[in-house]
mmCIF file of C-alpha atoms in Angstrom:
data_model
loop_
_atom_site.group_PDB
_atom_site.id
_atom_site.type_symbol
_atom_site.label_atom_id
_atom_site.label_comp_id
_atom_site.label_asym_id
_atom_site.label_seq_id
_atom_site.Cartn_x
_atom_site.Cartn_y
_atom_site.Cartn_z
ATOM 1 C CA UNK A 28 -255.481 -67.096 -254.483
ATOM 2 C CA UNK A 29 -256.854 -63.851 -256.014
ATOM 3 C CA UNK A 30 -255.931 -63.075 -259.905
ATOM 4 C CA UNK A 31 -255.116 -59.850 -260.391
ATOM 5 C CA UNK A 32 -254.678 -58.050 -264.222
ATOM 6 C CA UNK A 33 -252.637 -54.915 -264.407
ATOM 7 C CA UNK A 34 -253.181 -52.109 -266.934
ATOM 8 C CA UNK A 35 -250.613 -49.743 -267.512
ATOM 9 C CA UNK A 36 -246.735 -50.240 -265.720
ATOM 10 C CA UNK A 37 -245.005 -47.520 -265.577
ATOM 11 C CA UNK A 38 -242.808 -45.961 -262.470
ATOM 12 C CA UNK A 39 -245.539 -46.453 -259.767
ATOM 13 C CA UNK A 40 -246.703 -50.070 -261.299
ATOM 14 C CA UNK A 41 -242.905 -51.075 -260.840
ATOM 15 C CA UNK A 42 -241.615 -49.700 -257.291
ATOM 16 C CA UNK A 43 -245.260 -50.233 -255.457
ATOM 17 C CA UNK A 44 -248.061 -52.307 -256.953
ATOM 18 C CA UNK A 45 -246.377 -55.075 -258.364
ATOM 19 C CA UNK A 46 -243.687 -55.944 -255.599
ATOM 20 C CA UNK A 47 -246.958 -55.401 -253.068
ATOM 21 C CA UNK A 48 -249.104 -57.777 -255.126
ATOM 22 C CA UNK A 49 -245.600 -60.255 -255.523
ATOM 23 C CA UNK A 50 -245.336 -60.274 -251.516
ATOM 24 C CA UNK A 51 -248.782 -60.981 -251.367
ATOM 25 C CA UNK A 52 -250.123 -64.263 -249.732
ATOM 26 C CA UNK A 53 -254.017 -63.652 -250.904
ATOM 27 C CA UNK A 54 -253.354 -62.430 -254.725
ATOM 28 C CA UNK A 55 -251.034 -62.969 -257.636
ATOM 29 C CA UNK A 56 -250.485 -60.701 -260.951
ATOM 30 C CA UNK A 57 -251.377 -62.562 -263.933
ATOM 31 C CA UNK A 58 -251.299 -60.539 -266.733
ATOM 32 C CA UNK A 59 -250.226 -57.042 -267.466
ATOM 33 C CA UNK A 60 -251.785 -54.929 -270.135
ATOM 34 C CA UNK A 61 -249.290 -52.389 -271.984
ATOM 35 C CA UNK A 62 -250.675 -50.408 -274.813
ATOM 36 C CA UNK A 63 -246.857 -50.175 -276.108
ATOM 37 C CA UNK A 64 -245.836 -53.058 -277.975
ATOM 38 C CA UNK A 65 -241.640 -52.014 -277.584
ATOM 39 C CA UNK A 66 -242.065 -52.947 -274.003
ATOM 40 C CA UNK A 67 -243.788 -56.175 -273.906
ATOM 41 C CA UNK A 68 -240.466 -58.596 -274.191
ATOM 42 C CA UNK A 69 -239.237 -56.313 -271.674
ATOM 43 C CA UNK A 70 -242.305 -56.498 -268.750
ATOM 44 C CA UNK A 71 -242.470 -60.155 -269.778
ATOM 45 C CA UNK A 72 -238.834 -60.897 -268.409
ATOM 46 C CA UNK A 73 -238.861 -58.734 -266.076
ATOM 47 C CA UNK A 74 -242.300 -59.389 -263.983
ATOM 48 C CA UNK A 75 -242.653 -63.588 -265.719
ATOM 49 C CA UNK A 76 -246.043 -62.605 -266.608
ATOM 50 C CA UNK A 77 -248.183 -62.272 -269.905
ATOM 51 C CA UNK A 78 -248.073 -59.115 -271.185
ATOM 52 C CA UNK A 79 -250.571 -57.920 -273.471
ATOM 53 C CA UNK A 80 -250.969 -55.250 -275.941
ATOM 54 C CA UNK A 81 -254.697 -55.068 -276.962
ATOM 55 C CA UNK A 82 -257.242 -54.772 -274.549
ATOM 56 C CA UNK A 83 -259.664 -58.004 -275.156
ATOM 57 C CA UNK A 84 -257.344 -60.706 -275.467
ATOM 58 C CA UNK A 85 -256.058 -59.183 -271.911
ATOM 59 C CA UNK A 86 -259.661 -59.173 -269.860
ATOM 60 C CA UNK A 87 -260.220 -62.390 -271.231
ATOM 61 C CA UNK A 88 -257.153 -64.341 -270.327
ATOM 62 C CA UNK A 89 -259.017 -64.859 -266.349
ATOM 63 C CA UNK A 90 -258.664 -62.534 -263.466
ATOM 64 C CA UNK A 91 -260.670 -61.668 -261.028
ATOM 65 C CA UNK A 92 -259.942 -57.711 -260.588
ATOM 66 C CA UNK A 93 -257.929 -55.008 -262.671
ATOM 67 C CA UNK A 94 -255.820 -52.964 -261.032
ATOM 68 C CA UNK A 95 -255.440 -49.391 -263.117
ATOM 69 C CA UNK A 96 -251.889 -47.959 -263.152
ATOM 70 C CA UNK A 97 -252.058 -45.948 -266.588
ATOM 71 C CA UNK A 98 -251.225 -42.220 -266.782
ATOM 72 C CA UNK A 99 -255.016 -40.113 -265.619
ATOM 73 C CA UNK A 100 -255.886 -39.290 -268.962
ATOM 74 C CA UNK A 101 -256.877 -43.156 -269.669
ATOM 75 C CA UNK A 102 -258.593 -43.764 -266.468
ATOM 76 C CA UNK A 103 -261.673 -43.284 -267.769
ATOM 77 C CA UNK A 104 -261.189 -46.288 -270.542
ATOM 78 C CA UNK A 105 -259.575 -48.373 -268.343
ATOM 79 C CA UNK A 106 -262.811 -48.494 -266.116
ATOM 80 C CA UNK A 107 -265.096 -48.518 -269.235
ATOM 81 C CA UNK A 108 -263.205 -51.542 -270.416
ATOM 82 C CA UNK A 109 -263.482 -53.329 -266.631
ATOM 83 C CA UNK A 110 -267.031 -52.318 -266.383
ATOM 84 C CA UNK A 111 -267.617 -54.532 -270.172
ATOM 85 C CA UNK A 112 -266.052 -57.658 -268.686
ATOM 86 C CA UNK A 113 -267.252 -57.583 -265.323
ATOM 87 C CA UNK A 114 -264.292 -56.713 -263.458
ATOM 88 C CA UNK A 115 -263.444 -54.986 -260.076
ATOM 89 C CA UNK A 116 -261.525 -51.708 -259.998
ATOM 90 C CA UNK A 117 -258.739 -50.568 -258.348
ATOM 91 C CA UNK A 118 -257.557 -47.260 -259.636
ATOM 92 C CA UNK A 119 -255.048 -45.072 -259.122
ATOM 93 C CA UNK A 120 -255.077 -41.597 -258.454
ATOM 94 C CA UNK A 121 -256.412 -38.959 -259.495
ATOM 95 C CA UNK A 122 -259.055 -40.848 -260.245
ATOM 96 C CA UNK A 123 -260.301 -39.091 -263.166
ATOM 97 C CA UNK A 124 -259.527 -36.005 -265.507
ATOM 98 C CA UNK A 125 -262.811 -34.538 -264.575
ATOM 99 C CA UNK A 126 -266.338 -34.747 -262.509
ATOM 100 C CA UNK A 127 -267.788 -35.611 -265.228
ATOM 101 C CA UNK A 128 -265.705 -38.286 -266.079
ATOM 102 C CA UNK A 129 -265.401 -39.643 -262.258
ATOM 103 C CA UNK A 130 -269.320 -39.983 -261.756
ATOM 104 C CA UNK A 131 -269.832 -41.753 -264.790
ATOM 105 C CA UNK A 132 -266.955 -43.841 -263.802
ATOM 106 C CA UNK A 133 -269.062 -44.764 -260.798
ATOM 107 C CA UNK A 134 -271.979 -45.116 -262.138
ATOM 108 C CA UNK A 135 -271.169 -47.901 -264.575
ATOM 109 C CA UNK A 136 -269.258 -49.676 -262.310
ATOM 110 C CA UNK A 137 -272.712 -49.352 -259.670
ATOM 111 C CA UNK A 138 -274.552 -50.415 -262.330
ATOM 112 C CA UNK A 139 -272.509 -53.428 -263.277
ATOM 113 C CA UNK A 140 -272.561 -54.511 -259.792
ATOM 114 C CA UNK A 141 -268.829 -54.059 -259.562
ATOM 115 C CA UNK A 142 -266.465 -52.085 -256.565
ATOM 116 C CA UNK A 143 -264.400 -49.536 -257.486
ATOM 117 C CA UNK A 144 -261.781 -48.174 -255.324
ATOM 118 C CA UNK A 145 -258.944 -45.491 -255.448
ATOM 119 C CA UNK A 146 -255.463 -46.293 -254.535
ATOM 120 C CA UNK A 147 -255.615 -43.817 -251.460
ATOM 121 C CA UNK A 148 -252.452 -46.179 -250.129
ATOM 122 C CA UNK A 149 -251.876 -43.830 -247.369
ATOM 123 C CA UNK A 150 -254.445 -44.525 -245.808
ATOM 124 C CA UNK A 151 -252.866 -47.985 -245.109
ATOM 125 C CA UNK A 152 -249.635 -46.531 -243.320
ATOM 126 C CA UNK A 153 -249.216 -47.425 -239.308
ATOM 127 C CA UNK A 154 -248.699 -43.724 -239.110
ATOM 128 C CA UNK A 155 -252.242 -42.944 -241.016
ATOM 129 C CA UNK A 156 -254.105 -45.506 -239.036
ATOM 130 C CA UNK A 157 -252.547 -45.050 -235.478
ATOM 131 C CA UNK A 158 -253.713 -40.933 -236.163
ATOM 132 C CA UNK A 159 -257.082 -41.952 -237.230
ATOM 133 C CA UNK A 160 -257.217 -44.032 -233.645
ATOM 134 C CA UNK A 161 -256.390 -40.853 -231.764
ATOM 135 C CA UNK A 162 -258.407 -38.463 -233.215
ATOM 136 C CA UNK A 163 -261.186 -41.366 -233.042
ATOM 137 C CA UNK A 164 -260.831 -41.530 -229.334
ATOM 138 C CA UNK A 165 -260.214 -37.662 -228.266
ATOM 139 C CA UNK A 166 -256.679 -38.635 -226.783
ATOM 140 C CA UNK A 167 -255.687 -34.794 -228.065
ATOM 141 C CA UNK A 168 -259.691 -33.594 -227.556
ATOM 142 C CA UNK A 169 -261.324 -32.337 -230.418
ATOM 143 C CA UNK A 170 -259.341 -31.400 -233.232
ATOM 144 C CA UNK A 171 -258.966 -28.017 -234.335
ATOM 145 C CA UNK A 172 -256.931 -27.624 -237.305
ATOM 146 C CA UNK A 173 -254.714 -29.663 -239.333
ATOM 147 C CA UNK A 174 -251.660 -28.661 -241.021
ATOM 148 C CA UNK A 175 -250.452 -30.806 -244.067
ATOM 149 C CA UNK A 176 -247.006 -30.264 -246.016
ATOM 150 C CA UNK A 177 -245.429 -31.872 -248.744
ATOM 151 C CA UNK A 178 -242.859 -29.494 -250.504
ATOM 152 C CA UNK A 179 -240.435 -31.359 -253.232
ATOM 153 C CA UNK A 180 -239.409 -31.516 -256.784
ATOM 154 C CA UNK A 181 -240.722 -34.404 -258.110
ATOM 155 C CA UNK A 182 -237.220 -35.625 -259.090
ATOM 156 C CA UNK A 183 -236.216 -32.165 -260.575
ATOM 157 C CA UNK A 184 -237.194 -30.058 -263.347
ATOM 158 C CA UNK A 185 -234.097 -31.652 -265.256
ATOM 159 C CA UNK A 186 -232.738 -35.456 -265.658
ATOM 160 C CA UNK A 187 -229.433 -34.717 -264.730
ATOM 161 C CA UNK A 188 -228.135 -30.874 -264.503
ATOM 162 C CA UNK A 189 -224.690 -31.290 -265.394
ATOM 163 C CA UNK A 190 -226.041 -32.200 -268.881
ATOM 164 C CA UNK A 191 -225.978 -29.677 -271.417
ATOM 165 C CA UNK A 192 -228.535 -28.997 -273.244
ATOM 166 C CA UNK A 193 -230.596 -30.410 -269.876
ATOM 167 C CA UNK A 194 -233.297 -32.810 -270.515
ATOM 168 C CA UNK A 195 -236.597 -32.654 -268.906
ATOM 169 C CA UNK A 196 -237.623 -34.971 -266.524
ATOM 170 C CA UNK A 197 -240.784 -36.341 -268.315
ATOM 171 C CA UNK A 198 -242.507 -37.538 -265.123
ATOM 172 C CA UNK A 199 -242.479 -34.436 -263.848
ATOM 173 C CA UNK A 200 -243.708 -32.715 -266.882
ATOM 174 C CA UNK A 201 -246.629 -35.324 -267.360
ATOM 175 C CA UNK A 202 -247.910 -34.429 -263.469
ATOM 176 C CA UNK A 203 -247.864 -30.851 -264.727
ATOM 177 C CA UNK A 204 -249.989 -31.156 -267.911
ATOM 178 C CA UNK A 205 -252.402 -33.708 -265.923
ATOM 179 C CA UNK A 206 -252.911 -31.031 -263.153
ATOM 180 C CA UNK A 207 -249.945 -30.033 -261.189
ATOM 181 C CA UNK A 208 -249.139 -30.883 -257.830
ATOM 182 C CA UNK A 209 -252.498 -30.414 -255.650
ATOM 183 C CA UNK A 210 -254.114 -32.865 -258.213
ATOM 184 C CA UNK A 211 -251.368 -35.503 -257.805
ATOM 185 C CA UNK A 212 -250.399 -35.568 -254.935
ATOM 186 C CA UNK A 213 -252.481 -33.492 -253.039
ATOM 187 C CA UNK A 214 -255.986 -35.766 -253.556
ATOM 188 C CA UNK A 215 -253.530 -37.988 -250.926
ATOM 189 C CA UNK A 216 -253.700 -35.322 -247.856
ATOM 190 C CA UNK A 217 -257.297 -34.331 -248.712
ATOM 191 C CA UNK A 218 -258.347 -37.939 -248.566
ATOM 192 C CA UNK A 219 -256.487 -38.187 -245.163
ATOM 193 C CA UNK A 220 -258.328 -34.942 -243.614
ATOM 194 C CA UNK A 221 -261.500 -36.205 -244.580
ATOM 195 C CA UNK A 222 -261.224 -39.603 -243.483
ATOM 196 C CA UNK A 223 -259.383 -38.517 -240.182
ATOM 197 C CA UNK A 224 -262.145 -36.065 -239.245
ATOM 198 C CA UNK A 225 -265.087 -38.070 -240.620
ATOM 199 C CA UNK A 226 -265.877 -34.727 -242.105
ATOM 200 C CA UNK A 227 -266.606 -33.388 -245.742
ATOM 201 C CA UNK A 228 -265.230 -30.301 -246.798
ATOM 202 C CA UNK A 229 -267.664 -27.546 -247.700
ATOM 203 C CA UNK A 230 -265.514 -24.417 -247.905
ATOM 204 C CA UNK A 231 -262.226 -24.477 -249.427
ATOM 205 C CA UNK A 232 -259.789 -21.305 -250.654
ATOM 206 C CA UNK A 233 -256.507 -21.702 -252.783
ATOM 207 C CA UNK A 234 -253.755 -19.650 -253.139
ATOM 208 C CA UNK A 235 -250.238 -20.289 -255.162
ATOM 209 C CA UNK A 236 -247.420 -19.548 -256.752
ATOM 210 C CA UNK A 237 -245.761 -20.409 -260.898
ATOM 211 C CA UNK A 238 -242.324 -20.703 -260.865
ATOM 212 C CA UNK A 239 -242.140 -22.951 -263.297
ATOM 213 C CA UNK A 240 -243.721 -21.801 -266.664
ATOM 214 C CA UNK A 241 -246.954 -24.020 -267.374
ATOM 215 C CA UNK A 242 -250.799 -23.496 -266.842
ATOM 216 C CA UNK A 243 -251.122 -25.353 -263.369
ATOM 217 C CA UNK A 244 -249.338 -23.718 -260.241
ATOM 218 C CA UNK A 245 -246.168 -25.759 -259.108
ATOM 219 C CA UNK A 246 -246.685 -24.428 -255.282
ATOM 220 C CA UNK A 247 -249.923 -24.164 -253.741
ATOM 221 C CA UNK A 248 -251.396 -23.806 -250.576
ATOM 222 C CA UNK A 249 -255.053 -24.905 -250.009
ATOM 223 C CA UNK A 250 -257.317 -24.054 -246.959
ATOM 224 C CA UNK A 251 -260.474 -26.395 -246.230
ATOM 225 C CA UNK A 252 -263.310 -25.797 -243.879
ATOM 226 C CA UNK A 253 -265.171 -29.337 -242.660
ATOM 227 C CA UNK A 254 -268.328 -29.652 -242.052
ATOM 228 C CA UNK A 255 -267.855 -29.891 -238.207
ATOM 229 C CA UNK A 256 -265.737 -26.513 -238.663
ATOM 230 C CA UNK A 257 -262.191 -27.628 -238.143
ATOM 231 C CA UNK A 258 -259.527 -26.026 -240.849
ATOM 232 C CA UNK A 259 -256.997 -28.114 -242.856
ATOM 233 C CA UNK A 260 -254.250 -26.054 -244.538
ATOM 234 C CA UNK A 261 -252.565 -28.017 -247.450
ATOM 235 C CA UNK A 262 -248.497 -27.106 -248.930
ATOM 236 C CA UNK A 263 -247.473 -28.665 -251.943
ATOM 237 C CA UNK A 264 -245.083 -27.934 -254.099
ATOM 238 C CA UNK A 265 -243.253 -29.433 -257.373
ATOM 239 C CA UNK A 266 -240.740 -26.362 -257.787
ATOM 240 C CA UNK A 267 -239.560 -26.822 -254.142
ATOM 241 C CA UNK A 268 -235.606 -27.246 -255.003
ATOM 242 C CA UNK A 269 -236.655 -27.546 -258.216
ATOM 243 C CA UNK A 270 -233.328 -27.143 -259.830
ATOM 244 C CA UNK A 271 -230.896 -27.192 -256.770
ATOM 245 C CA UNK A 272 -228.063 -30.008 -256.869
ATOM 246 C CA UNK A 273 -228.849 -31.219 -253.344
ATOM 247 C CA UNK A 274 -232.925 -30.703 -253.170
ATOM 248 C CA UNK A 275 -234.592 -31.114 -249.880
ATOM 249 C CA UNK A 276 -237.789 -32.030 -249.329
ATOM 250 C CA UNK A 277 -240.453 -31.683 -246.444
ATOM 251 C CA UNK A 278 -243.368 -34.355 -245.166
ATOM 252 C CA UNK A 279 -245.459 -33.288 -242.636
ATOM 253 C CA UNK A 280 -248.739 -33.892 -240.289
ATOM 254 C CA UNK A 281 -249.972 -31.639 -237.343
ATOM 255 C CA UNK A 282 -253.232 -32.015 -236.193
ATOM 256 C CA UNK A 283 -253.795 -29.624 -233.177
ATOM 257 C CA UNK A 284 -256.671 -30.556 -230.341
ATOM 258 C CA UNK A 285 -257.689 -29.100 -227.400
ATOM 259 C CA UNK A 286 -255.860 -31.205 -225.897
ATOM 260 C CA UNK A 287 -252.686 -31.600 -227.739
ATOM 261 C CA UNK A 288 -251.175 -32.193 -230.551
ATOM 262 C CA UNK A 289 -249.775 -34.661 -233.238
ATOM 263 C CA UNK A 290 -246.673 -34.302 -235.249
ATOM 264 C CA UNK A 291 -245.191 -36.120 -237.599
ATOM 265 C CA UNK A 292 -242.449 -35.177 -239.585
ATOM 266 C CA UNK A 293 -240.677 -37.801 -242.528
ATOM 267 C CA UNK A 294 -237.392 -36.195 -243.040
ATOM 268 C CA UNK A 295 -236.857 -35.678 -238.941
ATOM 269 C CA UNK A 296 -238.345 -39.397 -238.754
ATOM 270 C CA UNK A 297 -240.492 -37.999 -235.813
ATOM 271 C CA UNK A 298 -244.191 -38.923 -235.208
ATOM 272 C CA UNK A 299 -245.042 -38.259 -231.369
ATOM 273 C CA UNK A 300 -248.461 -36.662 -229.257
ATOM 274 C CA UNK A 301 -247.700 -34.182 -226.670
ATOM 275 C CA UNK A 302 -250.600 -33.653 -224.419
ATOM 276 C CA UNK A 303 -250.771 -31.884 -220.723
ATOM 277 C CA UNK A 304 -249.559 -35.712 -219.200
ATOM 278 C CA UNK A 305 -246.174 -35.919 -221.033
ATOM 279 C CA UNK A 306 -245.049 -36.619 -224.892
ATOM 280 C CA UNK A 307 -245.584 -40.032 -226.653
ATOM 281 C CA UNK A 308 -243.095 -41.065 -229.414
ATOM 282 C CA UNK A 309 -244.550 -43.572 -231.632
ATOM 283 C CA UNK A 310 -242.398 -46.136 -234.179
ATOM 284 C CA UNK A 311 -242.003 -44.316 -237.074
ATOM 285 C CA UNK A 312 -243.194 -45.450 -240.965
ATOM 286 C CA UNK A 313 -243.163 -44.417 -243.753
ATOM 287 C CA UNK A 314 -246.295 -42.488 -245.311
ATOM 288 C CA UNK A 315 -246.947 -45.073 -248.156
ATOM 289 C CA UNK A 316 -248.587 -48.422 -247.628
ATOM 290 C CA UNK A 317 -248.972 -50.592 -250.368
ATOM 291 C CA UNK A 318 -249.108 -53.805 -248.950
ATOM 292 C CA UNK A 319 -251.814 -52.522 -246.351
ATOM 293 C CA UNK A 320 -253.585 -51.573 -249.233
ATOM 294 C CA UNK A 321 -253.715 -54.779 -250.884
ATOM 295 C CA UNK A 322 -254.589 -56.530 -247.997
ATOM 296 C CA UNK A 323 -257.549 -54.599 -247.480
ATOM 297 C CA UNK A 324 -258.350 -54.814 -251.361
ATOM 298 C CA UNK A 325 -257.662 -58.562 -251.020
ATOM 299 C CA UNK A 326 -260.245 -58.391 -248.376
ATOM 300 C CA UNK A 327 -262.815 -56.328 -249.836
ATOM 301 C CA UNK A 328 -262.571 -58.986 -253.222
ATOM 302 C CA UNK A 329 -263.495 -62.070 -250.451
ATOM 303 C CA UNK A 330 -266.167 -60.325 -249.059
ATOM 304 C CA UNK A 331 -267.942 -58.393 -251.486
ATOM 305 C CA UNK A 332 -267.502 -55.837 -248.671
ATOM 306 C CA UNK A 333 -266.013 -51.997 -249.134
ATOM 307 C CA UNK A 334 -264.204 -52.815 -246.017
ATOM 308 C CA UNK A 335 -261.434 -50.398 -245.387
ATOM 309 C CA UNK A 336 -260.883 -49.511 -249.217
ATOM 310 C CA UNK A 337 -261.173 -45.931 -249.957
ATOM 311 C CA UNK A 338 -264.266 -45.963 -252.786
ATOM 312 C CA UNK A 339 -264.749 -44.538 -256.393
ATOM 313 C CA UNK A 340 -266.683 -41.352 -254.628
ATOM 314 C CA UNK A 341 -263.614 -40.810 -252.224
ATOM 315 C CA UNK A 342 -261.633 -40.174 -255.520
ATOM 316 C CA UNK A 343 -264.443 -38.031 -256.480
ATOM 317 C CA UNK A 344 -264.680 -35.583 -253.782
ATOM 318 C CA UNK A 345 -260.639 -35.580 -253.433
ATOM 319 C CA UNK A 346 -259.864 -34.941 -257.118
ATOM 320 C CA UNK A 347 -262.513 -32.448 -257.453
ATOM 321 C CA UNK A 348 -261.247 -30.311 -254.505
ATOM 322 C CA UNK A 349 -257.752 -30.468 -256.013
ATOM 323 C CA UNK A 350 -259.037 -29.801 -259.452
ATOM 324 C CA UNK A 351 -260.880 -26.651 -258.258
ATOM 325 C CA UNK A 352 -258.560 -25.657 -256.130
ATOM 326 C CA UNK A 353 -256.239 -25.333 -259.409
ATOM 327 C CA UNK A 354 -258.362 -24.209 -261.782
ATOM 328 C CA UNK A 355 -259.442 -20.804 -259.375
ATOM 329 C CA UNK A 356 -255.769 -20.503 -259.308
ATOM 330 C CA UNK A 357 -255.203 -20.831 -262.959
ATOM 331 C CA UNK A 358 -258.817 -18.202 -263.940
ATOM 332 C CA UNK A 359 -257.405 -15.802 -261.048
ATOM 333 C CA UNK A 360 -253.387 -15.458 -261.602
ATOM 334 C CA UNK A 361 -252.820 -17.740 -264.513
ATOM 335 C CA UNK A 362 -249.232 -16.228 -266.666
ATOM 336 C CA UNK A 363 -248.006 -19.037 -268.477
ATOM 337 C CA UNK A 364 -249.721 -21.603 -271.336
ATOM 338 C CA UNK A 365 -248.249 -25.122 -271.359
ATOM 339 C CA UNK A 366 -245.168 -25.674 -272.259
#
C-alpha cells in the first residue's frame, strides 16, 4: 500500500481527493499538513489521520508522495518543500501563479529525480477517455473544431441572498484574485483539447466580458489554433447566474469531424456520435474523475513510469494559455482594480 501526505484541505481536498484516496485499494492518506492550527482537532476527527501544522515534522513522519491541495499562491512552496525531502508531486491546478514559477517547479523536481504531475482529473472521466478513443481512431474523420462550454457561478457571488447585508462567497472571490475563471477552470478544457488532438496550441485570441467588478474577466471566451490547424473555442464564465435565486449552469463538448460529430452535454445528461451510419448514445458520466486519477497516479508511483498522468509541463502550457489569455484581456479592456 502506497502512503500518501496531503498538504492543504480545503473544499476540493474534502469532496474529491481524500474520499478518492479513502476508496483506494493501492494508497492510503497518512498525514495531512494544515498551515492553520484552529483546524487541526477538527481534520484529525474528521479524516482519523495526523494532522500537522509545520512543514518538517509532516515530510518526515513517512510517505511516499505529497499530494498538493493548497490555494495556487503556495504551490510553488509546496513543491520546493517535496523537492527537499525527496517526494513525488501531485498538484493541483493551476499549477503555478506564473511561468516562471511553473518551470522552476519542474526543474527541481527533474533535478531531484522526482515526477510531478497536475491534477488534470478529467482526463480520467469514461466520457474524456471514450472521446480521446474516437478521435484516436477517425470514427468522426479528422477533427475540425472543438467547441468547449462551461458557463456557472461558482456557487454565487453571495452566501445566501436573502441575507442582508449579503456575504461574499469567499471561494469564489479567492478564484477571482488567483486569476478568474479561464485560469481555474479553464486550464481543465485546454488540457483536454490538447491531449484529444495530440496537438499544441500555437495561436490563441481572447475575448471577454466584467460583470463583476475585479481585475480578471468573469466571462471569457478563448479561441486556439493547434498545430495541425484545427480551432478550439473555449466559454467560461463565473458571473453566469451570478446572483439569480435558481442559477443554471451549462457543460459542454462538441468536437466536429468530417465525418461527424460528438456531443456531450452534462445538464441534458447526453453524450452521443452522429455520423452518416446512424447516432450512437454512449453511458453517460460525469466530467470529473478522481478515482481514475489516482489509479493512474497509483500506477505511475509503482512504475516509476509517467503512465497516463498528465505531467508538470502539461500544467505549464495549460496555465500559461489561460494566464495570457487573461492578462491580454485585462491590458486591452481592463475597468475595475480588485476588490
Amino acid at each position: 500500500m502506497l502512503r500518501i501526505g496531503l498538504m492543504g484541505c480545503g473544499v476540493v481536498a474534502n469532496y474529491g481527493h481524500i474520499p478518492s484516496i479513502n476508496n483506494s485499494s493501492k494508497i492510503e492518506l497518512v498525514a495531512i499538513y494544515e498551515p492553520d492550527s484552529t483546524r487541526k482537532e477538527e481534520l484529525e476527527k474528521k479524516h482519523n489521520v495526523q494532522v500537522f501544522t509545520d512543514v518538517e515534522p509532516f515530510f518526515r513522519s513517512g510517505f511516499d508522495a505529497v499530494v498538493i491541495t493548497s490555494p495556487a499562491p503556495f504551490h510553488y512552496q509546496n513543491v520546493v518543500d517535496a523537492a527537499r525531502y525527496g517526494k513525488h508531486v501531485l498538484c493541483e491546478k493551476p499549477l503555478a501563479m506564473d511561468d516562471k514559477e511553473a518551470a522552476e517547479m519542474i526543474a527541481m523536481m527533474d533535478e531531484a529525480g522526482l515526477m510531478l504531475f497536475t491534477a488534470f482529473d478529467y482526463r480520467f472521466s469514461p466520457v474524456a477517455q471514450r472521446i480521446k478513443s474516437i478521435v484516436e481512431n477517425k470514427t468522426i474523420g479528422e477533427v475540425r473544431s472543438l467547441r468547449l462550454s462551461y458557463v456557472w457561478n461558482n456557487h454565487g457571488k453571495y452566501l445566501n441572498n436573502n441575507e442582508i447585508p449579503p456575504q461574499l462567497n469567499l471561494r469564489r472571490v479567492e478564484r477571482m484574485f488567483e486569476g478568474g475563471p479561464m485560469v481555474d477552470c479553464g486550464v481543465h478544457q485546454i488540457d483536454l483539447a490538447r491531449w484529444w488532438l495530440n496537438s499544441d496550441v500555437h495561436i490563441q485570441h481572447s475575448e471577454g466580458a466584467w460583470v463583476d467588478e475585479y481585475e480578471a474577466p468573469d466571462h471569457m471566451y478563448l479561441h486556439l489554433t493547434h498545430s495541425n490547424d484545427v480551432h478550439t473555442m473555449l466559454e467560461i464564465s463565473y458571473s453566469y447566474c451570478f446572483t439569480a435565486k435558481e442559477p443554471v449552469s451549462h457543460f459542454i463538448y462538441e468536437l466536429i469531424g468530417t465525418e461527424g460529430v460528438i456531443r456531450y452535454d452534462r445538464e441534458s445528461k447526453l453524450f452521443e456520435m452522429r455520423t452518416s451510419t446512424g447516432t450512437t448514445h454512449f453511458p453517460f458520466a460525469r466530467e470529473k474523475n478522481f478515482p481514475g486519477m489516482y489509479d493512474a497516479f497509483a500506477e505511475s508511483l509503482e512504475t516509476g513510469q509517467i503512465g497516463e498522468m498528465p505531467t508538470g509541463l502539461d500544467g505549464l502550457i495549460a496555465t500559461r494559455i489561460a494566464r495570457t489569455a487573461t492578462n491580454e484581456l485585462i491590458q486591452r479592456y481592463g475597468k475595475f482594480q480588485k476588490v
